[in-house]
Amino acid sequence: MNEDYTIGLDLGINNVGWSIVNNNTQTIEKCGVRLFPISNDASTRRSTRNVRRRLKRKDTRIKDTLELFKKIGFPGQKTIDEKLITKRYKGIKEQIEKQDIVNIICYLTTHRGYIPFGDEEVNFVDLKDKLPCEYYYDLYIKIGKYRALNQIVKNSDLEKELIKLLDVQEKYYPELKNIQEDLLRVFKRKRKFWEGPGSTNSITPYGRFKTPEEVATYLAQKEKNPNYEKYLFEDLIGNCEIDIHEKRAPKVNFYAEKFNFLNDFINLSVNHVENLINQDTVFLDAQAKKYKFTNESIELMFQYCLSSEKVNVNSMLKSLFGLTIKDIEGYRIDKSQKPEFSTMNYYRYISKTWKEHKLDDEWLIDIPAYNRVIYYLTVAPGIVEILKMIESDEEINYSFSDEAKQTLKEIQTKLKKDNVLNYHSLSEKVLVRAIKDMMKYQMNFMQVRKKLDYDKETREYFAKNYNDGSTKVHMNSKFIDDIIASPQVKKTLRQSIKVINAIIDEKGKLPKVIAIESTKEMNGKDKRLELQRDQAKNEKLRTKAREQISNSYSDDFATEKNIEKVTLWKEINGQCPYCNKPISLDDVMHEVVQVEHILPFSKSCDDSYDNKTISCVKCNSDKGNKTPYQYLNTQNNYEDYKRRIKTLKNISDQKRLNFLYEEDIDKYHKRFFNRNLRDTAYATKELVHQIQMFNSYLDITLNKDKILTLSVPGQLTANVRKHQNLPKDRDDGKYH
């Protein structure tokens, strides 16, 4: 039996507040705060690491180049030569010194020009059929310099120069022929985007090969299939929430879309069966006491969705069953309170696009091959890499024409624009299993998950592998790296687990309850209705903005960026919020005005929609790093501005508060960083998950009572503070 005490926790990004509550006396026995430094920004670390690796790889290429020259008796060191461009120009025409050859090739190996990556749009120098050294030499003669001009040359053009240099110099130094192939190999050597650091001979926690076992598996697979590759990005894809040994499937995976379709349509029930064309298309669910569609009916709707270019659910119901939306219930609603269904949208879009180009669609019918292509569209940065990976995949036994390749690029662009090239919460293996069970039991996924205990294997795995050899009954943080990507959230979780373990040690027994303050509000009916109204209102504004852009310009201009700008413009009634000068739609579309942060981003770090507006360039520039109050109060214009903001009808309450923020922005800055709600919410959710894993270990392995978890809304804490007259000031010490 666990001791009758509760651990209370309040997680932050640089602290964990804790308390021990005696459940019998309802008193706080002890409380405190564990402080720790905020984790460094991941993007900063990543950028620094990338620069370090690029420099190291350049040095390695130079070292390897010099080693090759040493083998044939050439100088083993490079020297600085201010006349290098002259030597390069001369070297493709006549004999030059050995040291000059070494210097030129070391230079070219370091400055290799642009190597294609993804679908980047690059403006190259027009060499006019010259080699780079000829072009630059002419430039040097004309203007006295040729470097630092921001001119980009293709790697392939520099390769031509290198080959020409070696061909000419081999006439005078025949020994160069012995290393020409190796020199070119070093010159062209570049890690693929999926390789990452390290190799089979260099194991690193940041690379593809983290353990000797991974190396052995890779080499065995490579021996069976020379085209086999292990991709670094596979380690970056999250694990399935049910089968942690499987990676999540792309959202546009065929089975992911079918899973979503089934979840929507299995939930439907028919209210007016008398309107049915055929009564056999439904059955009476005895438990729910409602009429549901049979498996055959659901399959009919599924095939309808697959074969139709555009799906209108109302038309589909009318065509297949003689029903309308009014005859059914149990569907989801969107932000505009309209019925919402998953109808294989992206599979239909890809099929339609393929047919429009009159291309062979055999691969679309082969679902495993289709899913492999979708996988590459999701993981690869651009069509260059996608095509290479498709061509080396033995599971895709189809060759794509040039037009087909261009169509794949078009499809990827569309999917990127729609922001769907990310991942489902489940793996393909679990999705396939779920689809089968949902059809078999006529239940949605949450129902079959509970009925068939989908989580049993993972629960038992955690229980079996949880203990790390310690004799103490402690929470273990060893699974955090497998589940969490954010360094900040990892740090908060580890510190929270340390606090829990320290309290367990002090008390000598496990707690009965762990209560964690949640960042979520207590969403009662009124709050939910308010959120729904706001969502519907925002969606209506976005729809009007999209229509206005399409009508005034074209559908091509109706991008997410432009929709946001026009929505912001309409919010402020087409006038700069600061100086009140009129702003036209043309000004918005042609970027004569700017999107700006109401509260300066450098101090608020708030990039949300509620902290954005449109303003004229002059006001944005003059306002700089100030709040509207700081900017306008010095000009005696603030009161007029304040009256205008109060009359705006289409802005949220939060945006109005940002517009009228009159406090010290530096305190806002400090408060923001001490309570990053997004990271805190994530850490809170994952701590509950970590406790569930611990409970599996306690229950299955140790046969001990589970610890109850309680999520306490922050709003409840605020009400308690208010009732006890305990004001909360984040800037007044660590025990706020």
XYZ file of C-alpha atoms in Angstrom:
736
model
C 0.000 0.000 0.000
C 1.437 3.396 -0.976
C 1.813 5.929 1.830
C -1.032 8.405 2.124
C 0.734 11.480 0.781
C 0.558 13.454 -2.456
C 3.387 14.988 -4.446
C 2.377 18.274 -6.068
C 4.419 19.511 -9.052
C 4.439 22.701 -11.108
C 6.771 22.407 -14.118
C 8.593 25.322 -15.710
C 11.373 25.562 -18.287
C 14.004 26.357 -15.641
C 12.370 25.187 -12.421
C 10.167 22.538 -10.853
C 8.016 23.675 -7.945
C 7.122 20.837 -5.576
C 5.187 20.130 -2.397
C 4.413 17.170 -0.132
C 0.814 17.060 1.078
C -0.352 14.848 3.956
C -3.626 13.371 2.677
C -4.913 12.618 6.199
C -4.422 16.087 7.669
C -4.770 17.936 4.329
C -1.690 19.999 5.169
C 1.479 20.823 3.275
C 4.378 19.125 5.024
C 7.112 20.568 2.873
C 7.573 22.538 -0.362
C 10.326 23.999 -2.500
C 11.683 24.752 -5.951
C 14.359 22.924 -7.922
C 16.154 25.382 -10.225
C 18.187 24.471 -13.300
C 19.588 26.378 -16.295
C 17.483 26.770 -19.431
C 18.622 24.515 -22.259
C 20.465 26.240 -25.091
C 18.432 26.951 -28.209
C 18.496 23.870 -30.435
C 18.763 25.845 -33.683
C 21.803 27.749 -32.395
C 23.554 24.533 -31.393
C 22.652 22.914 -34.698
C 23.946 25.867 -36.727
C 27.250 25.953 -34.816
C 27.632 22.193 -35.160
C 26.993 22.347 -38.933
C 29.624 25.062 -39.426
C 32.120 23.051 -37.393
C 31.464 19.930 -39.458
C 31.729 21.747 -42.796
C 35.096 23.211 -41.837
C 36.317 19.815 -40.655
C 35.244 18.170 -43.929
C 37.044 20.854 -45.949
C 40.210 20.221 -43.958
C 39.814 16.467 -44.526
C 39.478 16.944 -48.305
C 42.640 19.078 -48.379
C 44.508 16.528 -46.260
C 43.442 13.656 -48.562
C 44.395 15.685 -51.660
C 47.872 16.431 -50.303
C 48.373 12.751 -49.389
C 47.675 11.820 -53.026
C 50.254 14.339 -54.262
C 52.856 13.021 -51.810
C 52.482 9.542 -53.340
C 53.736 10.784 -56.723
C 56.492 13.017 -55.362
C 54.679 16.354 -55.615
C 54.836 18.939 -52.788
C 52.876 17.771 -49.727
C 51.911 21.283 -48.619
C 49.846 24.069 -50.194
C 51.144 27.636 -50.230
C 49.452 31.025 -50.518
C 49.618 32.473 -54.021
C 48.178 35.930 -54.731
C 48.420 35.258 -58.473
C 46.416 32.037 -58.303
C 43.839 33.079 -60.927
C 46.661 33.752 -63.392
C 48.138 30.306 -62.692
C 44.699 28.687 -63.126
C 44.266 30.385 -66.506
C 47.779 29.435 -67.574
C 47.424 25.830 -66.306
C 44.722 24.891 -68.830
C 46.994 25.984 -71.704
C 50.637 25.296 -70.854
C 53.015 23.834 -68.307
C 53.045 25.243 -64.761
C 55.077 24.316 -61.661
C 54.213 21.345 -59.443
C 53.516 23.638 -56.480
C 51.097 25.646 -58.626
C 49.201 22.462 -59.555
C 48.957 21.515 -55.861
C 47.750 25.019 -54.908
C 45.123 25.142 -57.670
C 43.650 21.718 -56.939
C 43.591 22.391 -53.170
C 41.773 25.663 -53.897
C 39.223 23.958 -56.171
C 38.714 21.171 -53.625
C 37.932 23.801 -50.983
C 35.841 26.156 -53.161
C 33.872 23.600 -55.152
C 30.988 25.723 -56.406
C 27.318 24.867 -56.033
C 26.366 21.187 -55.658
C 22.624 20.585 -56.328
C 20.538 19.964 -53.212
C 16.758 19.743 -53.075
C 14.862 22.211 -55.256
C 16.787 25.377 -54.397
C 16.494 28.153 -56.950
C 20.001 29.467 -57.662
C 21.151 32.191 -60.052
C 24.363 31.034 -61.684
C 27.029 33.039 -63.490
C 26.645 32.934 -67.263
C 30.101 31.624 -68.215
C 29.396 32.056 -71.937
C 30.863 28.610 -72.706
C 34.089 29.454 -70.873
C 35.704 27.524 -68.047
C 35.410 29.271 -64.654
C 39.114 30.196 -64.622
C 38.753 31.865 -68.059
C 35.685 33.812 -66.962
C 37.318 34.948 -63.706
C 40.608 35.790 -65.404
C 38.798 38.103 -67.850
C 37.003 39.688 -64.874
C 40.320 40.116 -63.061
C 41.866 41.856 -66.082
C 38.865 44.190 -66.472
C 38.097 45.238 -62.865
C 41.159 44.077 -60.914
C 39.322 41.507 -58.785
C 37.293 38.342 -59.199
C 36.501 37.168 -55.662
C 33.836 38.309 -53.148
C 31.455 39.261 -55.974
C 28.639 36.946 -54.848
C 28.770 35.006 -58.112
C 27.824 31.320 -58.033
C 29.426 28.730 -60.294
C 28.223 25.155 -60.712
C 30.321 22.378 -59.236
C 30.099 20.607 -62.606
C 31.753 23.590 -64.347
C 34.632 23.591 -61.878
C 34.965 19.847 -62.433
C 35.430 20.513 -66.169
C 38.200 22.987 -65.332
C 39.881 20.461 -63.037
C 39.779 17.744 -65.717
C 41.165 20.170 -68.333
C 43.987 21.185 -65.981
C 44.970 17.564 -65.317
C 44.765 16.612 -69.011
C 47.118 19.458 -69.989
C 49.574 18.959 -67.130
C 49.768 15.169 -67.637
C 51.733 15.893 -70.845
C 54.493 17.333 -68.670
C 53.955 15.244 -65.515
C 52.751 11.743 -66.579
C 52.607 10.602 -62.945
C 49.440 12.731 -62.504
C 47.555 10.054 -64.435
C 48.020 7.689 -61.468
C 45.984 9.909 -59.119
C 43.565 11.694 -61.468
C 40.620 9.449 -60.633
C 41.260 9.756 -56.892
C 41.641 13.551 -57.102
C 38.271 13.809 -58.838
C 36.689 11.516 -56.261
C 37.904 13.744 -53.390
C 36.811 16.880 -55.291
C 33.244 15.561 -55.785
C 32.940 13.885 -52.394
C 29.895 15.089 -50.475
C 27.793 13.486 -47.798
C 24.218 12.766 -48.799
C 21.597 14.597 -46.783
C 20.607 11.281 -45.190
C 24.106 10.206 -44.088
C 24.869 12.513 -41.191
C 28.147 12.408 -39.237
C 30.206 9.312 -38.507
C 30.472 6.088 -40.498
C 30.713 2.319 -40.025
C 34.243 2.965 -38.746
C 33.261 5.942 -36.625
C 30.315 5.331 -34.285
C 28.687 8.489 -32.899
C 25.418 9.152 -31.044
C 24.636 11.851 -33.638
C 25.093 9.712 -36.754
C 23.516 6.768 -38.545
C 25.597 4.245 -36.600
C 25.279 4.605 -32.852
C 26.203 1.047 -31.791
C 28.314 -1.848 -33.128
C 25.062 -3.803 -33.532
C 23.713 -1.187 -35.965
C 26.926 -1.411 -38.006
C 26.713 -5.226 -38.138
C 23.050 -5.113 -39.258
C 23.843 -2.530 -41.934
C 26.790 -4.483 -43.353
C 24.727 -7.698 -43.443
C 21.922 -5.924 -45.339
C 24.434 -4.289 -47.675
C 25.915 -7.667 -48.528
C 22.476 -8.994 -49.510
C 21.513 -5.865 -51.438
C 24.266 -3.451 -52.623
C 21.637 -0.687 -53.052
C 20.528 -0.892 -49.409
C 21.054 2.249 -47.334
C 20.376 3.218 -43.744
C 18.987 6.736 -43.565
C 19.784 9.083 -40.681
C 16.362 10.711 -40.898
C 14.759 7.390 -39.936
C 16.118 8.015 -36.418
C 14.480 11.460 -36.426
C 10.976 10.184 -37.236
C 8.970 9.714 -34.058
C 8.081 6.262 -32.788
C 4.541 4.911 -33.016
C 2.598 5.654 -29.824
C 1.418 2.022 -29.655
C 4.345 0.009 -31.038
C 7.459 1.901 -29.946
C 9.675 -0.295 -32.154
C 7.966 1.050 -35.296
C 8.311 4.491 -36.893
C 5.277 6.671 -37.521
C 3.738 6.564 -40.987
C 3.466 9.708 -43.146
C 0.096 11.444 -42.854
C -0.465 10.958 -46.580
C 0.230 7.212 -46.387
C -2.668 5.325 -48.023
C -3.470 3.429 -44.810
C -3.289 6.621 -42.723
C -5.919 8.221 -44.957
C -8.070 5.062 -44.912
C -7.764 4.922 -41.101
C -9.062 8.513 -40.885
C -11.857 7.705 -43.350
C -13.011 4.724 -41.275
C -12.901 6.645 -38.004
C -15.300 9.187 -39.511
C -17.734 6.875 -41.294
C -17.896 4.036 -38.737
C -19.032 6.645 -36.212
C -22.050 7.650 -38.310
C -25.576 6.595 -37.399
C -28.759 6.974 -39.483
C -31.667 8.842 -37.895
C -34.224 8.470 -40.672
C -33.972 4.906 -41.950
C -37.307 5.354 -43.715
C -35.473 7.493 -46.309
C -33.104 4.664 -47.255
C -33.286 3.249 -50.780
C -32.337 -0.159 -49.373
C -32.895 -1.075 -45.722
C -30.138 -3.705 -45.898
C -27.472 -0.993 -46.062
C -27.749 -0.446 -42.278
C -27.973 -2.618 -39.164
C -29.222 -1.963 -35.649
C -26.369 -1.618 -33.151
C -27.934 -3.182 -30.073
C -25.520 -1.546 -27.623
C -25.749 1.965 -29.061
C -29.430 1.494 -29.999
C -28.734 3.234 -33.302
C -28.706 2.254 -36.940
C -25.169 2.048 -38.352
C -23.878 1.495 -41.882
C -22.891 -2.105 -42.686
C -19.351 -2.998 -43.771
C -20.618 -3.297 -47.349
C -22.035 0.234 -47.175
C -18.788 1.613 -45.781
C -16.847 -0.143 -48.540
C -19.230 1.404 -51.110
C -18.478 4.883 -49.717
C -14.765 4.136 -49.652
C -14.726 3.104 -53.315
C -16.824 6.167 -54.171
C -14.153 8.373 -52.560
C -11.345 6.598 -54.414
C -12.989 6.859 -57.827
C -14.330 10.428 -57.633
C -12.247 13.471 -58.525
C -14.199 15.537 -56.021
C -16.290 14.229 -53.116
C -19.362 15.963 -51.772
C -20.567 13.802 -48.871
C -24.157 15.004 -49.234
C -24.172 13.975 -52.909
C -22.525 10.652 -52.063
C -25.153 9.817 -49.430
C -27.942 10.772 -51.841
C -26.471 8.744 -54.698
C -25.703 5.581 -52.701
C -28.439 5.493 -50.049
C -31.044 8.179 -50.770
C -29.981 10.095 -47.627
C -28.786 13.628 -46.872
C -26.540 15.003 -44.131
C -29.698 15.800 -42.141
C -30.483 12.063 -41.959
C -27.231 11.166 -40.152
C -25.374 12.100 -36.983
C -22.011 11.402 -35.327
C -19.827 13.405 -37.726
C -17.122 15.917 -36.844
C -17.619 19.636 -37.410
C -15.024 22.121 -38.652
C -14.242 25.621 -37.398
C -17.248 26.976 -39.289
C -19.538 24.445 -37.596
C -19.956 22.525 -40.853
C -19.755 18.703 -41.188
C -16.194 17.472 -41.764
C -15.138 14.109 -43.206
C -11.883 12.448 -44.249
C -12.447 11.271 -47.824
C -9.002 10.123 -49.056
C -8.318 13.693 -50.183
C -4.632 13.350 -50.968
C -4.792 9.953 -52.658
C -7.549 11.391 -54.860
C -5.508 14.531 -55.555
C -2.436 12.525 -56.585
C -4.533 10.199 -58.765
C -6.282 13.152 -60.402
C -2.987 14.971 -61.069
C -1.484 11.813 -62.564
C -4.489 11.327 -64.873
C -4.456 14.969 -65.976
C -0.907 14.408 -67.264
C -2.026 11.135 -68.909
C 0.646 9.121 -67.119
C 0.798 5.411 -66.332
C -0.946 4.984 -62.957
C 0.067 1.387 -62.272
C 2.163 2.413 -59.253
C -0.877 4.148 -57.706
C -2.771 0.845 -57.592
C 0.221 -0.959 -56.043
C -0.341 0.357 -52.497
C 3.044 -0.779 -51.022
C 4.849 1.007 -53.896
C 2.599 4.074 -53.503
C 3.395 4.240 -49.782
C 7.143 4.024 -50.470
C 6.891 6.979 -52.867
C 4.870 8.936 -50.285
C 7.533 8.104 -47.695
C 10.251 9.655 -49.864
C 8.098 12.688 -50.661
C 7.794 13.206 -46.899
C 11.399 12.681 -45.812
C 13.470 14.092 -48.697
C 14.062 17.862 -49.075
C 13.576 18.000 -52.849
C 12.879 16.126 -56.046
C 16.578 15.466 -56.793
C 16.943 13.359 -53.649
C 13.453 11.855 -53.969
C 14.154 10.457 -57.432
C 17.522 9.021 -56.395
C 15.902 7.215 -53.476
C 12.985 5.933 -55.550
C 15.334 4.615 -58.229
C 17.427 2.700 -55.665
C 14.378 1.183 -53.914
C 13.790 -2.418 -55.001
C 10.216 -2.299 -53.667
C 9.294 0.260 -56.344
C 9.462 -1.662 -59.607
C 8.383 1.249 -61.776
C 10.392 3.680 -63.849
C 9.213 7.281 -64.049
C 9.413 9.305 -67.258
C 10.722 12.879 -67.251
C 7.133 14.169 -67.255
C 6.277 11.829 -64.367
C 9.276 13.137 -62.406
C 8.136 16.715 -63.001
C 4.625 15.732 -61.851
C 6.052 14.249 -58.634
C 7.745 17.589 -58.020
C 4.413 19.373 -58.559
C 2.733 16.976 -56.113
C 5.387 17.484 -53.447
C 5.064 21.272 -53.788
C 1.308 21.040 -53.239
C 1.656 18.729 -50.232
C 4.285 21.036 -48.709
C 1.998 24.022 -49.224
C -0.827 22.167 -47.456
C 1.573 21.313 -44.608
C 0.747 17.590 -44.696
C 4.254 16.237 -45.261
C 4.542 15.167 -41.640
C 3.601 12.110 -39.623
C 0.614 10.245 -38.228
C 0.746 9.149 -34.585
C 0.705 5.464 -35.633
C 2.990 3.253 -37.711
C 1.868 1.635 -40.967
C 1.893 -1.768 -39.249
C -0.492 -0.579 -36.522
C -2.666 1.294 -39.052
C -3.167 -1.884 -41.097
C -4.067 -3.817 -37.954
C -6.452 -1.083 -36.814
C -8.236 -0.914 -40.182
C -8.854 -4.658 -40.087
C -10.156 -4.573 -36.493
C -12.325 -1.485 -37.016
C -14.112 -3.205 -39.904
C -14.389 -6.503 -38.036
C -15.926 -5.041 -34.868
C -17.718 -2.029 -36.433
C -15.976 0.251 -33.938
C -13.853 3.377 -34.166
C -10.177 3.171 -33.269
C -10.447 4.246 -29.625
C -13.057 1.529 -29.080
C -11.024 -1.288 -30.660
C -7.871 -0.014 -28.963
C -9.551 -0.455 -25.603
C -11.398 -3.680 -26.497
C -8.293 -5.463 -27.825
C -5.830 -3.752 -25.466
C -3.515 -2.459 -28.179
C -1.186 -1.021 -25.516
C -0.518 -4.318 -23.765
C 2.765 -5.189 -25.554
C 4.262 -1.725 -25.017
C 3.144 -1.714 -21.390
C 4.809 -5.085 -20.822
C 7.957 -3.960 -22.670
C 8.320 -0.934 -20.393
C 7.679 -3.089 -17.336
C 10.282 -5.671 -18.362
C 13.002 -3.173 -19.330
C 12.282 -0.401 -16.845
C 14.709 -1.221 -14.051
C 18.345 -0.308 -14.704
C 19.779 -2.536 -11.991
C 19.056 -0.259 -9.040
C 17.728 -1.814 -5.823
C 15.618 1.295 -5.156
C 12.071 1.621 -6.476
C 12.613 4.767 -8.489
C 11.263 6.402 -11.621
C 13.680 5.887 -14.516
C 14.479 8.538 -17.135
C 16.230 6.202 -19.586
C 13.312 6.108 -22.071
C 13.126 9.907 -22.400
C 15.601 10.080 -25.310
C 13.572 7.488 -27.252
C 10.374 9.500 -26.955
C 11.273 13.205 -26.702
C 13.144 15.379 -29.218
C 13.137 18.782 -27.469
C 16.290 19.307 -25.323
C 14.383 21.706 -23.055
C 11.533 19.267 -22.418
C 14.051 16.457 -21.783
C 15.773 18.604 -19.175
C 12.514 19.538 -17.431
C 11.409 15.877 -17.367
C 14.708 14.637 -15.934
C 14.669 17.297 -13.228
C 11.040 16.469 -12.367
C 11.881 12.765 -12.045
C 14.823 13.653 -9.771
C 12.437 15.611 -7.534
C 9.960 12.703 -7.380
C 12.724 10.201 -6.568
C 14.195 12.452 -3.855
C 10.773 12.724 -2.182
C 10.256 8.944 -2.428
C 13.654 8.430 -0.737
C 12.819 10.908 2.013
C 9.389 9.420 2.710
C 10.583 5.827 2.340
C 7.453 4.861 0.395
C 5.720 5.648 -2.864
C 3.126 8.452 -2.942
C -0.551 7.707 -3.367
C -1.022 10.576 -5.832
C 1.176 12.785 -8.022
C -0.693 15.990 -8.865
C 0.716 18.064 -11.750
C -0.378 21.578 -12.571
C -1.563 21.671 -16.175
C -1.298 24.620 -18.548
C -4.789 23.833 -19.836
C -7.762 25.884 -18.728
C -10.908 24.374 -17.273
C -12.960 24.451 -20.458
C -16.564 24.537 -19.378
C -19.466 24.798 -21.791
C -19.258 28.599 -22.011
C -15.514 28.473 -22.695
C -15.934 25.833 -25.400
C -18.676 27.864 -27.070
C -16.454 30.957 -26.942
C -13.581 29.063 -28.585
C -15.925 27.688 -31.255
C -17.260 31.179 -31.982
C -13.723 32.571 -32.298
C -12.678 29.728 -34.597
C -15.740 30.158 -36.798
C -15.162 33.910 -36.959
C -11.470 33.500 -37.895
C -12.284 30.902 -40.532
C -14.896 33.224 -42.035
C -12.335 36.046 -42.239
C -9.809 33.728 -43.898
C -12.393 32.523 -46.418
C -13.297 36.113 -47.339
C -9.604 36.990 -47.680
C -9.004 33.986 -49.958
C -12.003 34.915 -52.138
C -10.898 38.553 -52.371
C -7.385 37.560 -53.467
C -8.687 35.059 -56.055
C -11.213 37.556 -57.465
C -8.781 40.502 -57.564
C -5.714 38.582 -58.743
C -5.811 34.785 -59.238
C -5.901 31.520 -57.290
C -2.094 31.336 -57.556
C -1.847 34.393 -55.281
C -4.032 32.775 -52.590
C -1.066 31.420 -50.614
C -1.100 31.045 -46.819
C 1.238 34.037 -46.530
C -0.998 36.304 -48.615
C -4.185 35.101 -46.887
C -2.656 36.018 -43.530
C -1.601 39.457 -44.791
C -5.024 40.258 -46.230
C -6.767 38.998 -43.069
C -4.535 41.280 -40.972
C -5.275 44.155 -43.372
C -9.036 43.650 -43.113
C -8.805 43.517 -39.292
C -7.475 47.081 -39.162
C -9.996 48.388 -41.707
C -7.334 49.051 -44.335
C -5.468 51.695 -42.329
C -2.064 51.662 -40.638
C -2.850 51.116 -36.938
C -0.131 53.563 -35.858
C -0.368 56.580 -38.203
C -3.901 55.895 -39.535
C -2.869 56.355 -43.203
C -4.878 54.274 -45.718
C -3.404 51.032 -47.055
C -4.684 49.570 -50.344
C -4.976 45.893 -51.253
C -2.275 46.456 -53.900
C 0.009 47.776 -51.155
C -0.543 44.539 -49.224
C -0.075 42.178 -52.180
C 3.016 43.938 -53.516
C 4.644 44.287 -50.096
C 4.537 48.075 -49.970
C 3.489 47.549 -46.344
C 4.891 45.052 -43.850
C 3.697 42.433 -41.389
C 5.083 43.458 -38.006
C 5.032 42.237 -34.406
C 2.885 44.442 -32.162
C 5.011 43.627 -29.117
C 8.616 43.362 -30.350
C 9.520 39.749 -31.063
C 13.036 40.188 -29.640
C 11.491 40.862 -26.234
C 8.212 38.928 -26.295
C 9.312 35.986 -28.496
C 5.628 35.891 -29.476
C 5.204 34.993 -33.157
C 1.514 34.146 -32.831
C -1.224 35.633 -35.002
C -2.429 37.682 -32.014
C 0.894 39.532 -31.990
C 0.920 40.427 -35.707
C -0.496 43.294 -37.701
C 0.065 45.219 -40.956
C 1.713 48.634 -40.880
C 3.307 51.094 -43.282
C 7.051 50.735 -43.756
C 7.842 54.055 -42.038
C 5.909 53.202 -38.865
C 7.414 49.736 -38.714
C 10.900 51.209 -39.077
C 10.342 54.051 -36.587
C 8.637 51.779 -34.043
C 11.612 49.421 -34.099
C 12.044 47.515 -30.849
C 9.308 49.389 -28.962
C 5.764 48.616 -27.930
C 3.008 50.776 -29.510
C 2.756 52.659 -26.199
C 6.512 53.390 -26.085
C 6.498 54.433 -29.754
C 3.416 56.694 -29.822
C 3.406 58.126 -26.296
C 6.553 60.162 -27.021
C 4.773 61.720 -30.032
C 1.592 62.529 -28.085
C -0.357 60.349 -30.530
C -1.136 57.503 -28.167
C -4.628 58.591 -27.027
C -5.910 58.870 -30.624
C -4.367 55.485 -31.404
C -5.944 53.979 -28.271
C -9.426 55.181 -29.303
C -8.998 53.680 -32.788
C -7.876 50.296 -31.452
C -10.858 50.131 -29.109
C -13.239 50.581 -32.067
C -11.762 47.675 -34.096
C -14.391 44.922 -34.220
C -12.546 42.055 -35.909
C -9.567 41.592 -33.586
C -9.333 39.140 -30.681
C -9.264 40.256 -27.060
C -5.629 39.115 -26.820
C -4.610 41.184 -29.853
C -6.362 44.239 -28.381
C -4.424 43.703 -25.130
C -1.163 43.528 -27.104
C -2.002 46.723 -29.009
C -2.733 48.497 -25.711
C 0.072 47.003 -23.599
C 1.450 49.842 -21.441
C 3.686 47.984 -18.965
C 7.443 47.439 -18.966
C 8.213 45.187 -21.950
C 11.385 43.937 -20.255
C 9.276 42.411 -17.486
C 7.117 40.767 -20.141
C 10.328 39.427 -21.674
C 11.471 37.952 -18.385
C 8.052 36.499 -17.660
C 7.851 34.901 -21.078
C 11.132 33.073 -20.750
C 10.408 31.885 -17.232
C 7.179 30.313 -18.396
C 7.332 29.078 -21.947
C 3.862 27.587 -22.077
C 4.454 25.408 -25.100
C 7.447 23.580 -23.622
C 5.790 23.438 -20.226
C 2.600 21.922 -21.661
C 4.631 19.330 -23.556
C 6.700 18.456 -20.470
C 3.569 18.171 -18.305
C 1.904 15.800 -20.780
C 5.027 13.653 -21.095
C 5.576 13.494 -17.328
C 2.136 11.868 -17.034
C 3.286 9.393 -19.702
C 6.495 8.689 -17.744
C 4.445 8.004 -14.604
C 2.249 5.598 -16.602
C 5.393 3.718 -17.673
C 6.512 3.586 -14.022
C 3.072 2.289 -13.077
C 3.393 -0.545 -15.610
C 6.653 -1.525 -13.924
C 5.085 -1.300 -10.451
C 2.019 -3.305 -11.447
C 3.441 -6.018 -13.715
C 6.977 -6.513 -12.394
C 6.753 -5.585 -8.696
C 3.043 -6.244 -8.065
C 2.752 -2.903 -6.264
C -0.123 -0.415 -6.198
C -0.121 2.114 -9.024
C 0.396 5.808 -8.344
C -2.654 7.884 -9.198
C -2.037 10.920 -11.414
C -4.035 14.104 -11.172
C -3.832 16.919 -13.682
C -4.734 20.195 -11.987
C -5.699 23.069 -14.331
C -3.704 26.238 -13.748
C -7.016 28.079 -13.614
C -7.920 26.113 -10.464
C -4.596 27.101 -8.892
C -5.350 30.729 -9.736
C -8.768 30.441 -8.056
C -7.151 29.010 -4.918
C -4.626 31.879 -4.886
C -7.441 34.369 -5.266
C -9.464 32.756 -2.459
C -6.431 32.736 -0.154
C -5.407 36.267 -1.192
C -2.028 35.057 -2.489
C -1.044 37.251 -5.457
C 1.242 35.683 -8.066
C 4.201 37.779 -9.232
C 6.655 35.953 -11.484
C 9.154 38.775 -11.093
C 9.205 38.547 -7.305
C 11.566 35.681 -6.577
C 11.530 31.982 -7.370
C 8.678 31.041 -4.978
C 5.977 32.818 -6.993
